[in-house]
XYZ file of N, CA and C in Angstrom:
522
model
N 61.280 338.640 313.096
C 59.742 338.438 311.957
C 60.099 336.460 311.474
N 57.929 336.326 311.472
C 58.631 335.057 310.672
C 58.619 335.681 308.702
N 58.780 334.590 307.934
C 58.466 334.453 306.727
C 57.813 333.611 306.118
N 56.849 333.586 304.643
C 55.823 332.836 304.245
C 56.688 332.573 302.998
N 57.048 330.350 302.610
C 57.073 331.246 301.154
C 56.452 331.649 300.454
N 57.095 332.361 298.442
C 56.365 332.660 297.737
C 55.417 331.355 297.457
N 54.229 332.048 296.722
C 52.794 331.487 296.019
C 54.047 330.678 294.919
N 53.037 329.654 294.585
C 53.229 328.849 293.200
C 53.820 329.477 292.434
N 52.059 330.453 292.164
C 52.973 331.050 290.506
C 53.938 332.415 290.435
N 54.594 332.107 291.497
C 55.402 333.502 291.764
C 57.790 332.076 291.719
N 57.207 331.025 290.885
C 57.953 330.259 291.257
C 58.508 329.615 290.968
N 59.107 328.382 290.476
C 59.669 327.859 289.261
C 58.712 326.399 288.787
N 58.630 326.398 287.266
C 57.615 325.521 287.101
C 57.885 324.260 286.545
N 58.166 323.104 287.207
C 58.994 322.274 287.122
C 57.804 321.234 285.989
N 58.623 320.581 284.837
C 58.234 319.558 284.109
C 58.730 317.432 284.915
N 57.546 317.164 284.984
C 58.228 315.777 285.470
C 58.025 315.046 284.507
N 58.159 313.265 284.683
C 57.510 312.057 284.234
C 56.247 312.390 283.913
N 56.097 311.147 283.291
C 54.126 310.653 283.398
C 53.310 312.260 282.896
N 53.736 312.977 281.965
C 53.371 314.656 281.798
C 52.347 315.075 282.675
N 53.264 315.522 283.979
C 52.731 316.475 285.260
C 53.362 317.136 284.859
N 52.881 318.528 285.108
C 53.943 319.689 285.279
C 53.163 320.639 286.930
N 54.206 321.054 287.079
C 53.709 321.336 288.633
C 54.890 322.693 288.810
N 53.477 323.562 289.842
C 54.585 325.125 289.806
C 55.121 325.102 291.471
N 56.675 325.177 292.116
C 56.019 325.885 293.623
C 57.100 326.635 294.077
N 56.984 326.559 295.645
C 57.968 328.291 295.119
C 59.480 328.385 295.183
N 60.503 328.568 294.470
C 61.701 329.194 293.754
C 62.247 328.538 294.926
N 62.121 328.360 295.948
C 63.239 328.255 297.317
C 63.223 326.500 297.818
N 62.002 326.088 297.377
C 61.299 324.430 297.403
C 62.939 323.386 296.754
N 63.159 322.675 297.387
C 64.009 321.188 297.397
C 63.845 320.475 295.379
N 63.935 320.530 294.470
C 63.070 319.212 294.423
C 63.953 317.481 293.734
N 63.835 316.523 294.234
C 64.459 315.386 294.656
C 63.909 314.619 293.321
N 64.166 314.127 292.560
C 64.242 313.355 291.064
C 64.056 311.285 291.660
N 62.905 311.069 291.584
C 62.529 309.670 292.502
C 62.919 308.343 291.798
N 62.017 307.861 290.658
C 61.186 306.988 289.821
C 61.433 305.849 290.560
N 60.660 304.986 291.558
C 61.621 304.396 292.222
C 59.367 303.952 292.757
N 59.617 302.641 292.575
C 58.083 302.534 293.134
C 58.864 301.666 294.740
N 57.248 301.171 295.283
C 56.892 301.262 296.571
C 55.380 300.778 296.781
N 55.601 300.302 297.963
C 53.397 300.391 298.580
C 53.702 301.867 299.721
N 53.069 302.576 298.955
C 52.694 303.878 300.106
C 51.906 303.120 300.972
N 51.896 304.849 301.933
C 51.164 304.464 303.131
C 49.575 304.293 302.738
N 49.665 304.518 301.493
C 48.491 305.163 300.613
C 47.475 303.914 300.326
N 48.529 302.311 300.902
C 47.800 300.502 300.426
C 48.224 300.568 299.191
N 48.805 301.939 298.065
C 49.138 300.828 296.396
C 50.780 300.826 296.107
N 50.805 299.698 295.050
C 52.129 300.125 294.501
C 52.155 300.894 293.670
N 52.998 302.028 293.883
C 52.847 303.204 292.443
C 54.583 303.902 292.538
N 54.605 303.496 291.432
C 55.870 304.940 291.064
C 56.209 306.318 291.285
N 56.712 306.679 292.798
C 56.996 307.791 293.192
C 58.203 308.373 292.151
N 57.783 309.286 291.270
C 57.938 310.293 290.230
C 59.111 311.223 290.456
N 59.025 311.732 291.899
C 59.657 312.871 292.832
C 59.207 313.395 293.780
N 59.386 314.669 294.758
C 59.223 314.531 295.739
C 59.985 316.685 295.940
N 58.916 316.900 296.922
C 59.752 318.610 296.971
C 59.172 318.677 298.400
N 60.791 319.175 298.898
C 61.005 320.563 299.554
C 60.779 321.510 300.000
N 60.111 322.214 300.994
C 60.555 322.917 301.378
C 61.565 323.347 302.108
N 61.930 324.764 302.370
C 63.059 325.504 303.304
C 61.754 325.242 304.677
N 63.138 325.261 306.106
C 62.409 325.384 307.319
C 60.974 326.793 307.257
N 59.631 326.011 307.784
C 59.073 326.911 307.797
C 58.415 327.924 309.544
N 59.408 327.066 310.339
C 59.923 327.318 311.996
C 60.865 327.315 311.897
N 61.617 329.114 311.794
C 63.735 329.136 312.205
C 63.775 328.165 313.410
N 64.921 326.850 313.137
C 65.713 326.826 313.880
C 64.535 325.503 313.949
N 63.028 324.449 313.603
C 62.702 323.999 314.109
C 62.472 322.521 312.566
N 64.186 321.475 312.110
C 64.403 321.246 311.537
C 63.368 320.457 311.189
N 62.629 319.964 311.736
C 61.076 319.032 311.596
C 60.473 319.772 310.099
N 59.880 321.377 310.745
C 58.798 321.428 310.211
C 58.863 322.338 308.270
N 59.878 321.221 307.565
C 59.099 321.206 306.414
C 58.243 320.734 306.266
N 57.214 321.482 304.828
C 56.154 320.683 304.032
C 57.127 319.837 302.836
N 56.571 318.736 303.384
C 57.099 317.490 301.823
C 56.168 317.293 300.964
N 56.247 317.525 299.352
C 55.329 317.254 298.685
C 56.078 315.844 297.707
N 55.103 314.949 297.620
C 54.949 313.397 296.969
C 54.743 314.112 295.290
N 54.703 313.010 293.972
C 54.128 313.267 293.359
C 53.844 311.565 293.202
N 52.928 310.753 292.797
C 52.724 309.313 292.675
C 52.046 309.436 290.982
N 52.297 308.239 290.601
C 51.728 307.854 289.548
C 51.399 306.517 289.301
N 50.299 305.464 288.975
C 49.725 304.328 289.141
C 49.166 303.992 288.430
N 50.052 303.572 286.974
C 49.988 303.195 285.689
C 48.665 302.687 285.292
N 47.718 301.519 286.651
C 46.761 299.663 286.405
C 45.847 300.174 287.794
N 45.210 302.406 288.396
C 44.104 301.980 288.658
C 43.313 301.077 288.893
N 42.634 300.883 288.231
C 41.807 299.719 287.680
C 40.739 300.866 287.013
N 39.641 300.689 287.392
C 38.566 301.539 286.418
C 37.384 301.875 287.846
N 36.646 301.456 288.996
C 36.710 301.611 290.388
C 37.347 303.449 290.914
N 37.002 304.104 290.000
C 37.864 305.676 291.331
C 37.055 305.300 292.738
N 35.823 305.743 292.626
C 35.508 305.255 294.302
C 36.188 304.571 295.293
N 36.068 303.114 294.450
C 37.117 302.714 295.563
C 38.603 302.750 295.798
N 38.740 302.628 294.695
C 40.257 302.810 294.926
C 40.673 304.070 296.165
N 39.675 304.811 296.037
C 39.657 306.363 296.949
C 38.880 306.055 298.146
N 38.770 305.142 298.272
C 37.700 304.481 300.700
C 39.522 303.835 300.128
N 39.780 302.753 299.289
C 40.534 301.707 300.089
C 42.138 302.840 300.610
N 42.035 304.119 299.899
C 43.387 304.252 300.348
C 42.967 305.161 301.803
N 41.554 305.459 301.640
C 41.297 306.277 302.186
C 41.864 305.531 304.358
N 41.489 303.602 304.254
C 41.416 302.846 305.351
C 42.998 302.367 305.125
N 43.690 303.280 303.967
C 45.032 301.950 304.613
C 45.979 303.191 304.507
N 45.456 304.426 305.172
C 46.460 305.457 306.054
C 45.227 305.731 306.420
N 44.427 305.801 307.451
C 43.860 304.821 308.487
C 44.424 304.262 309.193
N 45.105 302.929 308.933
C 45.413 301.446 309.811
C 46.983 302.017 310.046
N 47.962 302.755 308.302
C 49.348 303.192 308.649
C 49.716 304.417 309.367
N 48.289 305.157 310.119
C 48.528 306.488 311.558
C 47.711 306.004 312.019
N 47.298 304.836 313.438
C 46.807 304.480 313.576
C 46.190 305.505 314.586
N 47.398 306.370 315.082
C 46.720 307.321 315.669
C 46.094 308.486 314.998
N 45.263 308.551 314.428
C 44.368 308.901 313.718
C 43.560 309.770 314.996
N 44.189 311.449 314.446
C 42.898 311.774 315.237
C 41.909 312.747 315.429
N 41.578 312.606 314.006
C 40.452 313.374 312.585
C 41.727 313.173 310.727
N 40.661 312.443 310.128
C 39.714 312.434 308.666
C 38.843 313.320 308.090
N 39.541 313.974 307.247
C 38.374 314.189 307.042
C 38.619 314.347 305.133
N 37.140 314.213 304.652
C 37.361 313.663 302.971
C 36.161 314.342 302.278
N 37.286 315.253 301.022
C 35.745 316.451 300.223
C 35.901 315.526 299.640
N 34.524 315.752 298.545
C 34.211 315.203 297.083
C 34.570 314.920 296.761
N 34.204 314.653 294.999
C 34.821 314.701 293.763
C 34.796 315.664 293.499
N 34.362 317.450 294.041
C 33.981 318.407 292.920
C 35.139 319.135 292.423
N 36.140 318.634 293.459
C 37.339 319.028 293.461
C 37.455 318.473 291.325
N 37.975 319.476 290.875
C 39.390 319.188 289.490
C 40.675 319.601 289.929
N 41.112 318.814 288.582
C 43.320 318.721 289.292
C 43.096 318.642 287.343
N 43.024 319.741 286.591
C 44.087 320.045 285.656
C 42.843 319.260 284.910
N 41.689 319.842 284.926
C 40.075 319.403 284.766
C 40.069 318.060 285.049
N 40.837 316.730 285.842
C 40.146 315.598 285.628
C 39.327 315.295 287.289
N 38.636 315.028 287.130
C 38.020 314.667 288.956
C 38.749 314.062 289.522
N 38.974 314.729 290.585
C 39.520 314.429 292.218
C 39.413 314.367 292.858
N 40.213 313.653 294.272
C 38.962 313.357 295.526
C 40.432 313.781 296.269
N 40.110 314.340 297.599
C 40.905 314.770 298.572
C 40.587 314.501 299.912
N 41.882 313.961 300.506
C 41.937 313.081 301.806
C 42.499 313.804 302.908
N 41.852 314.929 303.589
C 42.702 314.764 304.397
C 42.851 314.867 306.363
N 44.060 314.728 306.634
C 44.556 314.394 308.129
C 45.249 314.523 308.849
N 44.749 313.951 310.204
C 46.048 314.824 311.022
C 46.242 314.143 312.102
N 47.520 313.346 312.726
C 47.511 313.128 314.238
C 48.537 313.997 315.042
N 49.210 313.318 315.751
C 50.022 314.744 316.938
C 51.008 315.019 315.802
N 51.397 314.382 315.501
C 52.616 314.619 314.618
C 52.547 314.879 313.416
N 51.718 314.168 312.698
C 51.292 315.313 311.459
C 50.217 315.278 310.527
N 49.685 316.329 309.917
C 48.811 317.309 308.864
C 49.041 316.278 307.109
N 48.192 316.275 307.062
C 47.852 315.848 305.589
C 47.647 315.998 304.863
N 47.666 316.021 303.593
C 46.157 316.117 301.989
C 47.337 315.022 301.005
N 46.304 314.532 300.999
C 47.062 313.695 299.859
C 45.247 313.751 298.625
N 45.461 314.379 297.916
C 44.887 314.556 296.645
C 45.027 313.626 295.188
N 44.110 311.938 295.356
C 43.823 311.772 293.685
C 43.198 311.878 292.665
N 44.133 311.907 292.013
C 43.099 312.817 290.165
C 43.373 311.306 288.999
N 42.071 311.241 288.597
C 41.840 309.706 287.906
C 42.220 310.153 286.243
N 42.902 309.604 286.285
C 42.630 309.852 284.683
C 42.428 308.589 283.806
N 42.777 309.474 282.341
C 42.631 308.003 281.218
C 43.963 307.583 280.744
N 45.392 308.134 281.631
C 46.553 307.577 281.362
C 46.923 306.684 283.000
N 47.365 307.371 284.344
C 46.470 306.393 285.134
C 45.998 307.419 286.408
N 46.468 306.686 287.662
C 46.303 307.882 289.038
C 47.260 308.051 289.650
N 46.605 309.746 289.506
C 48.254 310.725 290.166
C 47.984 310.637 291.456
N 48.535 309.956 291.928
C 48.464 311.304 293.890
C 50.024 312.342 294.073
N 49.013 313.393 294.656
C 49.491 314.003 295.302
C 50.019 314.155 296.482
N 50.908 313.772 297.235
C 51.108 313.392 298.828
C 51.312 314.590 299.797
N 50.949 316.133 300.409
C 51.882 317.016 300.838
C 51.592 316.696 302.495
N 52.684 316.957 302.963
C 52.861 316.529 305.154
C 53.432 317.780 305.405
N 53.434 317.780 307.135
C 53.704 318.843 307.780
C 53.527 318.880 309.023
N 55.104 319.351 309.947
C 55.094 318.287 310.065
C 53.318 319.183 311.618
N 52.585 318.913 312.520
C 51.660 319.242 313.009
C 51.748 320.076 314.434
N 52.403 321.485 313.459
C 52.464 322.106 315.095
C 51.939 323.469 314.293
N 50.998 324.732 315.018
C 50.286 325.669 314.599
C 51.085 326.567 312.962
N 52.332 327.193 313.192
C 52.568 327.716 312.553
C 52.878 327.128 311.268
N 53.634 325.731 311.122
C 54.534 325.174 310.597
C 52.597 324.213 309.447
N 51.626 324.183 310.116
C 49.739 324.330 309.570
C 50.065 325.511 308.720
N 50.121 326.707 309.905
C 49.581 328.080 308.846
C 50.076 327.814 307.292
N 51.467 327.494 307.707
C 51.979 328.610 305.927
C 51.894 326.390 304.712
N 52.113 325.909 305.420
C 50.791 324.169 304.629
C 49.826 325.000 304.181
N 49.034 325.343 304.609
C 47.246 325.558 304.167
C 47.746 326.582 303.705
N 48.680 327.286 303.401
C 48.350 327.649 301.927
C 48.931 327.963 300.833
N 50.500 326.925 300.947
C 51.441 326.454 299.799
C 49.919 325.666 299.081
N 49.723 324.660 299.710
C 48.754 323.648 299.377
C 48.379 323.880 297.976
N 46.939 324.758 298.645
C 46.464 324.674 296.901
C 46.750 325.910 296.490
N 47.819 327.291 296.604
C 48.433 327.493 295.263
C 49.242 326.340 294.344
N 50.088 325.215 295.073
C 51.251 324.449 294.169
C 49.716 323.427 293.396
N 48.369 323.191 294.311
C 47.503 321.906 293.452
C 46.780 322.089 292.031
N 46.984 324.129 292.486
C 45.719 324.746 291.867
C 47.035 324.737 290.201
N 47.695 325.124 290.306
C 49.315 325.146 289.758
C 48.822 323.927 288.151
N 48.896 322.548 289.329
C 49.113 321.340 287.803
C 48.510 321.260 287.043
N 49.286 320.868 286.061
C 49.200 320.147 284.818
C 48.765 318.862 283.776
N 48.562 317.879 283.297
C 48.732 317.290 283.292
C 48.719 316.584 281.427
N 50.115 316.314 280.709
C 49.368 316.422 279.574
C 49.362 314.311 279.119
N 49.420 313.933 278.261
C 49.726 312.320 277.761
C 51.237 312.003 278.127
N 51.603 311.190 278.862
C 52.791 310.933 278.780
C 53.110 310.159 277.586
N 54.932 310.660 278.457
C 55.638 309.834 277.457
C 56.346 308.176 278.038
N 56.003 307.395 277.082
C 55.960 306.232 277.046
C 57.472 305.217 276.514
N 57.731 305.096 277.092
C 59.456 304.408 276.359
C 58.585 303.058 275.164
N 59.519 302.783 274.504
C 59.774 302.255 273.459
C 60.647 300.387 273.703
C-alpha cells in the first residue's frame, strides 16, 4: 500500500519570522535557517525556514517534497518586473528546463497579490509562489523529484499548504 501525507489543515501550524504562519502535515520536518543568499530565482533574499516531507516513494531517499520560505525586504515597487526577472533566472538556473508555465496574478495568498511559476526538468518539478506585500516579498518554493508518484503527492500537498499561509506585520528588531 502507499500512503499520502495528511492535508495541511490536519497538520502543524508554524509561526515563523517576518510574520508568516503556515500549516504543514504533522510528519514534516522543520529547519529554521535565517540565512541570506542568492536563490535560483536570481534574487538575494533571507531564507526563513525549510520544511521537508517524509519519503513519498518508499525506499527512494530522494523522493521527499522540499518547501523553502524566503523573504526579500527590498523587492522594489514593480512586482511584474520582479517576477519576470525571477522567471528568466529560473530558466537559466535549470538549463535543461522541459516546461515552464506561469500562472496569472489572479492568485491571492493571505489576501495579497501573488504570482505562481511552475516548472519541471527531467529531474525536478517545482512551484514557486511570489507574494508582494507592503512588508516585502515572500517567496514560497516547493520542489520534488520529477517522478510520477512523487509529483502526484506533491500536487495535492502544495495547494493545501499555500491555502494555509497567513501573513501579519513582521516584527522588526530594534
